[in-house]
mmCIF file of C-alpha atoms and ligand atoms in Angstrom:
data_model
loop_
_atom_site.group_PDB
_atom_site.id
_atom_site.type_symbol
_atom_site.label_atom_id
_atom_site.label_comp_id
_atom_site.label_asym_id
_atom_site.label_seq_id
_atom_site.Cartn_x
_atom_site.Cartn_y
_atom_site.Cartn_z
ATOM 1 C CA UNK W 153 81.351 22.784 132.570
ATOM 2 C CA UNK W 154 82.345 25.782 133.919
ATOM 3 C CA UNK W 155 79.123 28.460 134.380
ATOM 4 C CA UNK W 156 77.165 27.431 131.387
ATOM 5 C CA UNK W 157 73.959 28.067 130.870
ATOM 6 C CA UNK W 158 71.209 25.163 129.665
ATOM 7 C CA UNK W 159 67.793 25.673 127.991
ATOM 8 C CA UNK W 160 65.656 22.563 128.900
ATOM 9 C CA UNK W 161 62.436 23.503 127.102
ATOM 10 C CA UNK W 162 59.507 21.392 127.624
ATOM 11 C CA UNK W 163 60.782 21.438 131.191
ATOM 12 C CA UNK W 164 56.907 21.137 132.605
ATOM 13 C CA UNK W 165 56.313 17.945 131.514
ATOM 14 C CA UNK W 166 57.778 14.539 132.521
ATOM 15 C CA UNK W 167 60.998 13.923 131.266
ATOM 16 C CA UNK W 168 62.334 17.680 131.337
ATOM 17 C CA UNK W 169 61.139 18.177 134.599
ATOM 18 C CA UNK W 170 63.354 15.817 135.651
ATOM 19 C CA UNK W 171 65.760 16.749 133.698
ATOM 20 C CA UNK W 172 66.477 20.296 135.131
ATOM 21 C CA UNK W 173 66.401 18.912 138.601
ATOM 22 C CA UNK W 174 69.517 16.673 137.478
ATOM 23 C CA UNK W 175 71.468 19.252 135.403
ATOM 24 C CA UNK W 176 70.734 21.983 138.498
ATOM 25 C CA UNK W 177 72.522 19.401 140.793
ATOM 26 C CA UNK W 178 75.267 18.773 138.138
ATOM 27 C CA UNK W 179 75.907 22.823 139.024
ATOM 28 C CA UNK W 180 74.763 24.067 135.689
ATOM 29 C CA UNK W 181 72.482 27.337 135.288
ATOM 30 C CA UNK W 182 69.040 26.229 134.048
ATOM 31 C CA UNK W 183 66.618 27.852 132.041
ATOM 32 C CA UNK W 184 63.116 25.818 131.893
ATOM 33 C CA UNK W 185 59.935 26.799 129.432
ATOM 34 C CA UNK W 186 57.106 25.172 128.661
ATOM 35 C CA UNK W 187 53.941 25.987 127.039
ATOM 36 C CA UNK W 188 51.693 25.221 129.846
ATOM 37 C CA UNK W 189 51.243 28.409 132.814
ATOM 38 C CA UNK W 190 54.086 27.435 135.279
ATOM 39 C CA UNK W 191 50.960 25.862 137.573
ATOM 40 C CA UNK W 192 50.494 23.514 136.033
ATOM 41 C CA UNK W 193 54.212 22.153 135.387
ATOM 42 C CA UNK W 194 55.304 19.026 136.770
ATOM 43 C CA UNK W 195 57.599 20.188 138.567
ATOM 44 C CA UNK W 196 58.901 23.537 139.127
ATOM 45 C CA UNK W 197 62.316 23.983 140.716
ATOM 46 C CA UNK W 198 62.691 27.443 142.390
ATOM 47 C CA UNK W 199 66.910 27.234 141.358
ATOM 48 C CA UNK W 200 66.115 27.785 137.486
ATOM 49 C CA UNK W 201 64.806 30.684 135.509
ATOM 50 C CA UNK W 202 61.166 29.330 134.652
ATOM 51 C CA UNK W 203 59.619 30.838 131.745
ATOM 52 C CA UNK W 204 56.074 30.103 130.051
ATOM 53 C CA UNK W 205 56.593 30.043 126.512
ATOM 54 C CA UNK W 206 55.289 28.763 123.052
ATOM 55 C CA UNK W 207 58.730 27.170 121.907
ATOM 56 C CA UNK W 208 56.814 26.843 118.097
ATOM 57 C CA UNK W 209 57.112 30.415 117.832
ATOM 58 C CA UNK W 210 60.226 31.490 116.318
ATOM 59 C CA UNK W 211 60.246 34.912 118.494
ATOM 60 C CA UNK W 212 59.788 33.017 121.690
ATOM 61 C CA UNK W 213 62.588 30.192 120.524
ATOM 62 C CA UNK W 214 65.103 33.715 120.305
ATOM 63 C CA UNK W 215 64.310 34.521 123.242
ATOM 64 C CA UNK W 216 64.165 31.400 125.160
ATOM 65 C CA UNK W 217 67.918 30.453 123.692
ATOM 66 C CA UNK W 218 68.984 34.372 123.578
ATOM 67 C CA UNK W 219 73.073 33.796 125.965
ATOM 68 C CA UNK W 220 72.210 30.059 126.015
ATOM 69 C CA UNK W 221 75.029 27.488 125.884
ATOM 70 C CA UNK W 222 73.158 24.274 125.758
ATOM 71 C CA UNK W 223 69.707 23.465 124.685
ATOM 72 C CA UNK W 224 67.802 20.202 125.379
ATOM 73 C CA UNK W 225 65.152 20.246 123.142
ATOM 74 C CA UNK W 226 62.312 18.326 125.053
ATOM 75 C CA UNK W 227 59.092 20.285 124.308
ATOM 76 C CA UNK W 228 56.494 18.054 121.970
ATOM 77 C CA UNK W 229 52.741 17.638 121.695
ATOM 78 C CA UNK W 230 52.528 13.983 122.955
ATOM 79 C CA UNK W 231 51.152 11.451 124.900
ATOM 80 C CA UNK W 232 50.535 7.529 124.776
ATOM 81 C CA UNK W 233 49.230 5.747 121.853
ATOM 82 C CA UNK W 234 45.900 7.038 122.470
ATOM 83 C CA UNK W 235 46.966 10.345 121.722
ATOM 84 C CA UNK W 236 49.342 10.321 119.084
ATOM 85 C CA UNK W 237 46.950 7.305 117.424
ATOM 86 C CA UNK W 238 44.254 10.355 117.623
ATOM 87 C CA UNK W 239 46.533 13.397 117.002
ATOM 88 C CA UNK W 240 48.582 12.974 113.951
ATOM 89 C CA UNK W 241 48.494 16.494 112.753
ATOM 90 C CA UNK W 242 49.014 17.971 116.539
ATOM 91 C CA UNK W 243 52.094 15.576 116.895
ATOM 92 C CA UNK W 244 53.221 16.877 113.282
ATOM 93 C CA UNK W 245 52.662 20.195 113.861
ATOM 94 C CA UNK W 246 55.729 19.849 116.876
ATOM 95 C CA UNK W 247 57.627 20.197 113.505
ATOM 96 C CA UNK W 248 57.422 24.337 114.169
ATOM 97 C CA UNK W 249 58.791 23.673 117.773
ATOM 98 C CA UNK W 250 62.090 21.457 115.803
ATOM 99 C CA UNK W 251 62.328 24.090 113.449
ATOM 100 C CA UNK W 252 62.272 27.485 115.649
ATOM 101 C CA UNK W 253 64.544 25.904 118.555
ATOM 102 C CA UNK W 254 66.746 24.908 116.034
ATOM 103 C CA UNK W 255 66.839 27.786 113.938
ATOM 104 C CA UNK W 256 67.255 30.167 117.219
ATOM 105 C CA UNK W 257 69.894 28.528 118.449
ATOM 106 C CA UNK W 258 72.008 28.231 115.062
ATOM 107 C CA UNK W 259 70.915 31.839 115.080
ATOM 108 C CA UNK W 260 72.679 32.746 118.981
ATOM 109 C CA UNK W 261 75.767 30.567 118.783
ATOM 110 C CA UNK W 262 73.979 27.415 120.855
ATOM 111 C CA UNK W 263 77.439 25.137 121.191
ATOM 112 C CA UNK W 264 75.534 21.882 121.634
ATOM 113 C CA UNK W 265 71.785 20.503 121.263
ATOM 114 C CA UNK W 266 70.333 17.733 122.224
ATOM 115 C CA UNK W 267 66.901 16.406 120.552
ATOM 116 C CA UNK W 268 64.745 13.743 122.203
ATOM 117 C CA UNK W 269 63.809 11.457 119.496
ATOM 118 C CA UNK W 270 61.421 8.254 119.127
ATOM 119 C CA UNK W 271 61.369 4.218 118.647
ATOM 120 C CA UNK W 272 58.187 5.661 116.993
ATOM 121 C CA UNK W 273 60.773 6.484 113.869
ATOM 122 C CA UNK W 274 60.986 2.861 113.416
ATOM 123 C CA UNK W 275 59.790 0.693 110.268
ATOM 124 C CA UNK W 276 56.377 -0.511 111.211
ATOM 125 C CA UNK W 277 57.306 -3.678 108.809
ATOM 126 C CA UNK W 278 60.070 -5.063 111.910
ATOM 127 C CA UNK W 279 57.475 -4.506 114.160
ATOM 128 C CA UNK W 280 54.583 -6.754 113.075
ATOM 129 C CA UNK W 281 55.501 -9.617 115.364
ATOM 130 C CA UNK W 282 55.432 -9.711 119.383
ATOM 131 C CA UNK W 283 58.145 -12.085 119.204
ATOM 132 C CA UNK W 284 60.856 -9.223 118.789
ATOM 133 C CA UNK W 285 64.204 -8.677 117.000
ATOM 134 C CA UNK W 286 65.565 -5.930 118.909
ATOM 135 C CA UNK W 287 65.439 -2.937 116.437
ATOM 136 C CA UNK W 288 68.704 -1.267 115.903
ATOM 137 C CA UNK W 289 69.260 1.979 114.603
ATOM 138 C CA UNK W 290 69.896 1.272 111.343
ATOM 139 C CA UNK W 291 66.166 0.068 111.231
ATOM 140 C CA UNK W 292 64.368 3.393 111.263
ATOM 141 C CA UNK W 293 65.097 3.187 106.995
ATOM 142 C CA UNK W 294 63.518 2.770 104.841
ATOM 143 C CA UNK W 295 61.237 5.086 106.199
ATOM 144 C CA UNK W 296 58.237 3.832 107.408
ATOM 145 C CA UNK W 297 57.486 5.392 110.874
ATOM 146 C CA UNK W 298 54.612 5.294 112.505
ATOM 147 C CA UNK W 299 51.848 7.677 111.442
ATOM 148 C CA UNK W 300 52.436 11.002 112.461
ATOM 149 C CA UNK W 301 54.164 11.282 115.291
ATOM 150 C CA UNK W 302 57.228 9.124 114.317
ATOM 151 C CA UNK W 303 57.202 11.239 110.824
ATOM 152 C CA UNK W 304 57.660 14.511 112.521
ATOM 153 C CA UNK W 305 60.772 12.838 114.910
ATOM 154 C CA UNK W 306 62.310 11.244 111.430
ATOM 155 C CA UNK W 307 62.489 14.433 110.051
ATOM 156 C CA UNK W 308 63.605 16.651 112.832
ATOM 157 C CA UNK W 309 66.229 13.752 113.380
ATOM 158 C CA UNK W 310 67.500 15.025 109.711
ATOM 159 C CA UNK W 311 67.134 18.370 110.542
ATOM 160 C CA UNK W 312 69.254 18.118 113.266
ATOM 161 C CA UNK W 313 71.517 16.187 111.080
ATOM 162 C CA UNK W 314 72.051 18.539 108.267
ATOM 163 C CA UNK W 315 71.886 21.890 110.243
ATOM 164 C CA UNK W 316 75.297 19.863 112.140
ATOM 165 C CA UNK W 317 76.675 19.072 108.581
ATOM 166 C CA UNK W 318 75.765 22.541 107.001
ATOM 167 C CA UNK W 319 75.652 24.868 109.717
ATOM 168 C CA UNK W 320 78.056 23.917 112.377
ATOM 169 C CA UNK W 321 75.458 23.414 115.189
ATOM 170 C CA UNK W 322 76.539 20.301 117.157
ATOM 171 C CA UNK W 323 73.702 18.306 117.525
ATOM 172 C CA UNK W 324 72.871 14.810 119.540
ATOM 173 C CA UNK W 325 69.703 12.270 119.216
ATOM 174 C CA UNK W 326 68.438 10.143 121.392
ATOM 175 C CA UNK W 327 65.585 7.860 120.412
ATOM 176 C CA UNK W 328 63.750 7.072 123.660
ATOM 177 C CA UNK W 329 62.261 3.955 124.120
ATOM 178 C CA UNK W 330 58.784 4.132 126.394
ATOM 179 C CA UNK W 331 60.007 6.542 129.840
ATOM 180 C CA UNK W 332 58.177 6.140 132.763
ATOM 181 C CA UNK W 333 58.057 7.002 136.220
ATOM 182 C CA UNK W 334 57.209 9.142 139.004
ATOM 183 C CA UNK W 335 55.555 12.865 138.058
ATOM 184 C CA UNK W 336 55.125 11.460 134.668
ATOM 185 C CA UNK W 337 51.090 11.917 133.510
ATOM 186 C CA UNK W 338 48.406 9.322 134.526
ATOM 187 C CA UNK W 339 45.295 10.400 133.935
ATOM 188 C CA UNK W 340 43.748 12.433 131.072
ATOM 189 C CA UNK W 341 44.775 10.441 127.653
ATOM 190 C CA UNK W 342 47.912 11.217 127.473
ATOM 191 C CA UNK W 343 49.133 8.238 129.469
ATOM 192 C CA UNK W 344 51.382 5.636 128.295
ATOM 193 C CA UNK W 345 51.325 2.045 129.386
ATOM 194 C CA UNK W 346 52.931 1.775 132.963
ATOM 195 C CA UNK W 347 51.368 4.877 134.297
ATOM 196 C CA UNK W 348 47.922 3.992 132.891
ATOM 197 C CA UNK W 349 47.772 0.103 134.066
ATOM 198 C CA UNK W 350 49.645 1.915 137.548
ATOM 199 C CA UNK W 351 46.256 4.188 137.689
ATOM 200 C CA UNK W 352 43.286 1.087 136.559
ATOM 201 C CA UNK W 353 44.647 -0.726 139.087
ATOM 202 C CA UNK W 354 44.459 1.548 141.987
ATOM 203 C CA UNK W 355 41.305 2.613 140.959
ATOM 204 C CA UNK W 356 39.568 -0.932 140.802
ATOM 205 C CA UNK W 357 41.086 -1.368 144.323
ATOM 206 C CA UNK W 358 39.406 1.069 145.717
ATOM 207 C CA UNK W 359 36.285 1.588 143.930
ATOM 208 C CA UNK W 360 35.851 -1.996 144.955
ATOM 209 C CA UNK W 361 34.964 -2.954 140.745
ATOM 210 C CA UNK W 362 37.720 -6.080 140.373
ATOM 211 C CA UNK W 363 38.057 -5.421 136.597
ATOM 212 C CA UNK W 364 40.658 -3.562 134.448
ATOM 213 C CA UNK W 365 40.361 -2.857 130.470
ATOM 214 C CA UNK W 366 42.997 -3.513 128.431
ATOM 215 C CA UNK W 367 43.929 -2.147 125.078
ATOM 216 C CA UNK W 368 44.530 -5.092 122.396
ATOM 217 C CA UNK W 369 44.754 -8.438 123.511
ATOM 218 C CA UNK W 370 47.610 -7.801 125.840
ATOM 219 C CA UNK W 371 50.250 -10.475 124.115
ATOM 220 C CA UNK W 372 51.755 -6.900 122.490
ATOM 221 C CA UNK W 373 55.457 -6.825 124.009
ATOM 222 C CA UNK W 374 57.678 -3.624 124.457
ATOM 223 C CA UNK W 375 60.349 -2.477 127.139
ATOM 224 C CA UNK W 376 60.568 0.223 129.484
ATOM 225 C CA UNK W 377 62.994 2.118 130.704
ATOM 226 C CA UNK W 378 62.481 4.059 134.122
ATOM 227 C CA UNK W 379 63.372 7.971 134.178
ATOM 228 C CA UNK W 380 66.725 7.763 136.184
ATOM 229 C CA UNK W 381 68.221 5.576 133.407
ATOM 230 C CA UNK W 382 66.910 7.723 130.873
ATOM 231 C CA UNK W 383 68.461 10.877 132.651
ATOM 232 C CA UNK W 384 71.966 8.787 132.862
ATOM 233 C CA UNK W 385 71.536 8.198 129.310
ATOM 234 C CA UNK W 386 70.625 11.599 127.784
ATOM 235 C CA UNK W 387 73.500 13.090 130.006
ATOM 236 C CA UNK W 388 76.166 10.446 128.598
ATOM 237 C CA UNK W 389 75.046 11.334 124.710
ATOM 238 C CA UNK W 390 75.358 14.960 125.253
ATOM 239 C CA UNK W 391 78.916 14.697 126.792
ATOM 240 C CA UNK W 392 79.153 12.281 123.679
ATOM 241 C CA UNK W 393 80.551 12.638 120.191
ATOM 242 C CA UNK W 394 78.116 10.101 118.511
ATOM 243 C CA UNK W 395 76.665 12.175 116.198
ATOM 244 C CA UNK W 396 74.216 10.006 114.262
ATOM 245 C CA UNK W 397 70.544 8.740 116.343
ATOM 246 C CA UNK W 398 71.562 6.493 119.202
ATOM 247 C CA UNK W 399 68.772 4.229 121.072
ATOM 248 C CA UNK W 400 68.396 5.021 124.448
ATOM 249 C CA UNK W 401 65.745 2.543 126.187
ATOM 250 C CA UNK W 402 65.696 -0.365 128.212
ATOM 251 C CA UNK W 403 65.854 -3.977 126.417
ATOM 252 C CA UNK W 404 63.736 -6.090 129.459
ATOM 253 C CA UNK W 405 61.044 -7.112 127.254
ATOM 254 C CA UNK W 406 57.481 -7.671 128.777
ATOM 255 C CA UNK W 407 53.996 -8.108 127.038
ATOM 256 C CA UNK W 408 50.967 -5.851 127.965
ATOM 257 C CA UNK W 409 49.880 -9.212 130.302
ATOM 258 C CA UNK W 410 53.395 -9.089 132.155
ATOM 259 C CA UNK W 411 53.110 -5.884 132.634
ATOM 260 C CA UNK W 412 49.815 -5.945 134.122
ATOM 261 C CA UNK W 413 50.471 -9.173 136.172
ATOM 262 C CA UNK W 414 53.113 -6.979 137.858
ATOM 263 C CA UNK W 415 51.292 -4.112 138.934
ATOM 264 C CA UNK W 416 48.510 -6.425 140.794
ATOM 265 C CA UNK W 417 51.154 -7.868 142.279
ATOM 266 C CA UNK W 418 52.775 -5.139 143.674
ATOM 267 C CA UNK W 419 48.921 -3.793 144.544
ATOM 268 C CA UNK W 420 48.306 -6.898 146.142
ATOM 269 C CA UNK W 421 45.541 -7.936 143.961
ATOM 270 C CA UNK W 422 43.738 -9.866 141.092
ATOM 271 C CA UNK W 423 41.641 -8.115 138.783
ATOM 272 C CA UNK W 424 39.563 -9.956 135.810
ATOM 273 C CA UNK W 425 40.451 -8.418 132.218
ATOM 274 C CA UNK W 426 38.598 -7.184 129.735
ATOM 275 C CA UNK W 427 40.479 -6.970 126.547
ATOM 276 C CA UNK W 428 39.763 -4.042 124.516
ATOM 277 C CA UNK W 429 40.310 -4.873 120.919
ATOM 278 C CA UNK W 430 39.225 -1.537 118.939
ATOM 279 C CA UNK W 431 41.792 0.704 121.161
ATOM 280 C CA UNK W 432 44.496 1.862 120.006
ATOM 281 C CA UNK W 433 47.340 -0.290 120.812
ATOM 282 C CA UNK W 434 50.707 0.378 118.682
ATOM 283 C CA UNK W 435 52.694 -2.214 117.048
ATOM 284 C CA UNK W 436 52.982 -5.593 118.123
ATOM 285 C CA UNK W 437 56.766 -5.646 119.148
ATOM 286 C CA UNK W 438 59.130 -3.472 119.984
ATOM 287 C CA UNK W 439 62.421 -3.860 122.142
ATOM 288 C CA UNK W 440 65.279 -1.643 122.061
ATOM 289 C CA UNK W 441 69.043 -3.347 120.842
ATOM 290 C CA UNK W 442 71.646 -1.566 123.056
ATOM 291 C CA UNK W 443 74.637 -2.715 121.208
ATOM 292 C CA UNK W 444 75.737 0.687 119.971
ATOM 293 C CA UNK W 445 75.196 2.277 123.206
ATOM 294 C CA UNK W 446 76.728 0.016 125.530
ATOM 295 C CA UNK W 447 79.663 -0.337 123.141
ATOM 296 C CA UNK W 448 80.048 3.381 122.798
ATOM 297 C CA UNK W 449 79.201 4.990 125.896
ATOM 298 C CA UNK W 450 78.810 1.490 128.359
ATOM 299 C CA UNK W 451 76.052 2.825 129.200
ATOM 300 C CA UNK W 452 72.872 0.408 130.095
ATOM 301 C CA UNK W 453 69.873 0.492 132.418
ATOM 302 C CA UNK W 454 70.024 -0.099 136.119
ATOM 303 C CA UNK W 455 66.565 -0.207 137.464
ATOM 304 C CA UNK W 456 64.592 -3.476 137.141
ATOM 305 C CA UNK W 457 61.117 -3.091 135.564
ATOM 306 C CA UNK W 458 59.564 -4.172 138.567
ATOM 307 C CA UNK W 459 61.320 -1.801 140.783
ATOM 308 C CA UNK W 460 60.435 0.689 138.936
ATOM 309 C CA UNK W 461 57.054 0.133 138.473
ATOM 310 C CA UNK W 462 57.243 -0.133 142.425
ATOM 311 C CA UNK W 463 58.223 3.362 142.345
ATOM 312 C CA UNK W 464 55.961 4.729 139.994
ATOM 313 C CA UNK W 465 52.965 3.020 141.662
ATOM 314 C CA UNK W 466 54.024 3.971 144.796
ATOM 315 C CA UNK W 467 53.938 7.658 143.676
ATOM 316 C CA UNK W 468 50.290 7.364 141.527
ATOM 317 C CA UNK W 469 48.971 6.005 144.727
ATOM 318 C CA UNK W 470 50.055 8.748 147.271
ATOM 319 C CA UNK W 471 48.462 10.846 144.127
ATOM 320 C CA UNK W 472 45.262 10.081 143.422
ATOM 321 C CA UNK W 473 44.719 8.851 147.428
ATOM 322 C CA UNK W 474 45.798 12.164 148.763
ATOM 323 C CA UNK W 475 42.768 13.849 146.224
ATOM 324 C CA UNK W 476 45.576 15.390 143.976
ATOM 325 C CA UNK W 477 43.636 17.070 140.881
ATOM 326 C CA UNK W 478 44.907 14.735 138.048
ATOM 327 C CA UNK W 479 44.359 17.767 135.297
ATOM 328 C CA UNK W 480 48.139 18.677 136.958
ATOM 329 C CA UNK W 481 49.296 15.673 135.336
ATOM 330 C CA UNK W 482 47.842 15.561 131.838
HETATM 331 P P1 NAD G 1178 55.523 15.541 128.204
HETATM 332 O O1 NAD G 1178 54.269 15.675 127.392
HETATM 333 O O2 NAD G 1178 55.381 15.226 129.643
HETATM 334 O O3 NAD G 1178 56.408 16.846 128.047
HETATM 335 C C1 NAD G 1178 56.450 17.614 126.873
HETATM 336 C C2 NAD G 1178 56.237 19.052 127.262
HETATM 337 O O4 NAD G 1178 56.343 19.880 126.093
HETATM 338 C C3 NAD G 1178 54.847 19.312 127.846
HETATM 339 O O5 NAD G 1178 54.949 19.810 129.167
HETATM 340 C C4 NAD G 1178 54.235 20.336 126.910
HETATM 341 O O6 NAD G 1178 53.442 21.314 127.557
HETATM 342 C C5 NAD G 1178 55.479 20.966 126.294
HETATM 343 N N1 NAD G 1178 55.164 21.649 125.029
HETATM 344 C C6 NAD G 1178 54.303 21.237 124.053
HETATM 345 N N2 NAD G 1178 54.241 22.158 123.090
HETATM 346 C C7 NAD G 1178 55.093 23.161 123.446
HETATM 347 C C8 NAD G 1178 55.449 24.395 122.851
HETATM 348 N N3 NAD G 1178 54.898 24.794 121.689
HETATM 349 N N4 NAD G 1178 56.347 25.195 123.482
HETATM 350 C C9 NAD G 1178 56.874 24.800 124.684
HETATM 351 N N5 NAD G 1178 56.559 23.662 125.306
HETATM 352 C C10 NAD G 1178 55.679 22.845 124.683
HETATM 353 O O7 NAD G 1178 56.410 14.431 127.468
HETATM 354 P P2 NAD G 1178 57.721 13.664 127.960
HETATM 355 O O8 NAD G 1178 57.332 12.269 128.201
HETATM 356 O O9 NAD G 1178 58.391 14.452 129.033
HETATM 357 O O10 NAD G 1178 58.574 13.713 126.620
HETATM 358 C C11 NAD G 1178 59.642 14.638 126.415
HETATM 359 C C12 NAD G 1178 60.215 14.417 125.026
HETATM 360 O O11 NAD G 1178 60.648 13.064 124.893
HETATM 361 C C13 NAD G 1178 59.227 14.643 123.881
HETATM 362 O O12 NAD G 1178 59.903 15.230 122.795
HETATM 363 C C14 NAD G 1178 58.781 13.249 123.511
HETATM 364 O O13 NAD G 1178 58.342 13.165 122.164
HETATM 365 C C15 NAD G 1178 60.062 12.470 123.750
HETATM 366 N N6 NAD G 1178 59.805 11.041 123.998
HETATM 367 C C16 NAD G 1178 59.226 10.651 125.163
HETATM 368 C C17 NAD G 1178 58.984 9.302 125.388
HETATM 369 C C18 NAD G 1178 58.351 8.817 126.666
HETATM 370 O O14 NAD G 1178 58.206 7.608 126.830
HETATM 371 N N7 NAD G 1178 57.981 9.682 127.600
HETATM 372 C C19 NAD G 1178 59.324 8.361 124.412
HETATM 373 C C20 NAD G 1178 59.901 8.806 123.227
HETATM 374 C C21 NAD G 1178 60.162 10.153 123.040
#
């Protein structure tokens, strides 16, 4: 490892906050950009260089990867399905981020990038029924991704692939299956699943209103896999030399109800549902096979859903009780 330096960009959201926090105690030097003014990252650790910068401009990209060794490619315009349901050009215009991060770092010798792919790149034809087969990665062809969003991460998974095969760049995909967890948004319509039901639930609770909405009819099924695993995971791939998209996601599969039956639990609570049919809601199915990754790397996920969920409720609680501005975390 030696004194290399890594590029995490989109290191104020979620994942890539997390993310420099684990490759800062792994003893590596850390540069971190984002977009958003460094306020109003997720987390900021004071051990990296932090930089505000628009990673879809190709003079920022040079700059951002200008003496870089490593880049993990993180930075996306995304959210739940609510947003990328609502936002297909935004999510296909992260196409200029792919291209200029890629570009800059053929450009300044980059020895190894990662890009954080999608189970949104799957065929939406294996996904019709709740009652899953496990998609595995030869799935994602024929091509019929979901609607923006999964387009743009099919064809920066190809990018990736052919600037490896033409230009030498040593690339690695991941395609994550739903992350969650602590400092991960909650509020704001970006919000995926966990956090959101985490968020209706503690709200009910204390505004005293025993109800919760729920998008679809809540029999849709997916897994989830909590941010520690996913760190493990995007770590292992790296190191790896699987160069083709790997699935990295957890394969405990749970339907919208499950899900939600969990989090009163956990909040101590029953709350009557009202099912909102015209929201957006995804596919019907979708679990993660893990065949390929536990055979090539052993790797597979060691956090239970529930504690997990424990966590990341735990965490939205002390957030929104202790009068925390949710705009931080959208
Ligand atoms: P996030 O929204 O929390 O983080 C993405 C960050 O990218 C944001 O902080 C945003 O400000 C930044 N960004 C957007 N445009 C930028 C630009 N032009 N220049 C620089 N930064 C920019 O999302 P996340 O959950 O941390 O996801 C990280 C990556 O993982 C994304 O590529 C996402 O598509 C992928 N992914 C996430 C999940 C998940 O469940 N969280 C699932 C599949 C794939």
């Amino acid at each position: 490892m030696g004194n290399e330096l890594v590029l995490v960009t989109g290191a104020g959201g979620f994942i890539g906050g997390h993310l420099v926090g684990r490759l800062l105690s792994e003893g590596f030097r850390v540069r971190a950009t984002d977009i958003k003014p460094l306020e109003r990252w997720y987390q900021q650790h004071p051990d990296a260089e932090n930089l505000q910068s628009d990673m879809s401009l190709l003079d920022e990209a040079r700059k951002a990867t200008k003496g870089v060794d490593i880049v993990y490619n993180l930075a996306a315009d995304m959210g739940g399905m609510g947003f990328i349901e609502t936002h297909k050009a935004a999510c296909m215009l992260s196409v200029l981020i792919s291209t200029h991060v890629l570009l800059a770092a053929k450009e300044n010798g980059v020895k190894r990038f990662f890009y954080s792919s999608s189970a949104c790149v799957y065929n939406g034809d294996k996904q019709k029924d709740e009652n899953v087969t496990a998609l595995k990665e030869e799935d994602a062809y024929p091509a019929l991704p979901e609607d923006g969003y999964g387009w743009e991460k099919l064809f920066t998974e190809r990018m990736c692939r052919h600037f490896r095969e033409d230009f030498g760049l040593t690339t690695r995909v991941a395609r994550f299956h739903n992350v969650y967890g602590p400092h991960g948004t909650y509020a704001g319509g970006r919000e995926k699943a966990p956090a959101a039901i985490c968020r209706k639930v503690i709200e009910s609770k204390m505004s005293g209103d025993h109800t919760i909405e729920i998008w679809g009819n809540g029999h849709q099924t997916r897994s989830f896999m909590y941010i520690d695993d996913c760190l493990k995971g995007v770590r292992s791939i790296m190191d790896s030399n699987i160069e083709y998209p790997i699935n990295l996601g957890s394969d405990e599969l749970v339907s919208i109800n499950q899900l939600v039956d969990m989090v009163e639990d956990i909040a101590g609570i029953k709350l009557k549902r009202c099912y909102n049919l015209a929201a957006p809601k995804g596919v019907n199915g979708r679990n993660s096979d893990n065949t390929l990754i536990k055979k090539e790397l052993g790797w597979a996920p060691d956090i239970r859903l529930r504690d997990g969920m424990e966590r990341t409720y735990a965490w939205i609680h002390d957030q929104i009780v202790s009068g925390k501005n949710p705009d931080q975390y959208n």
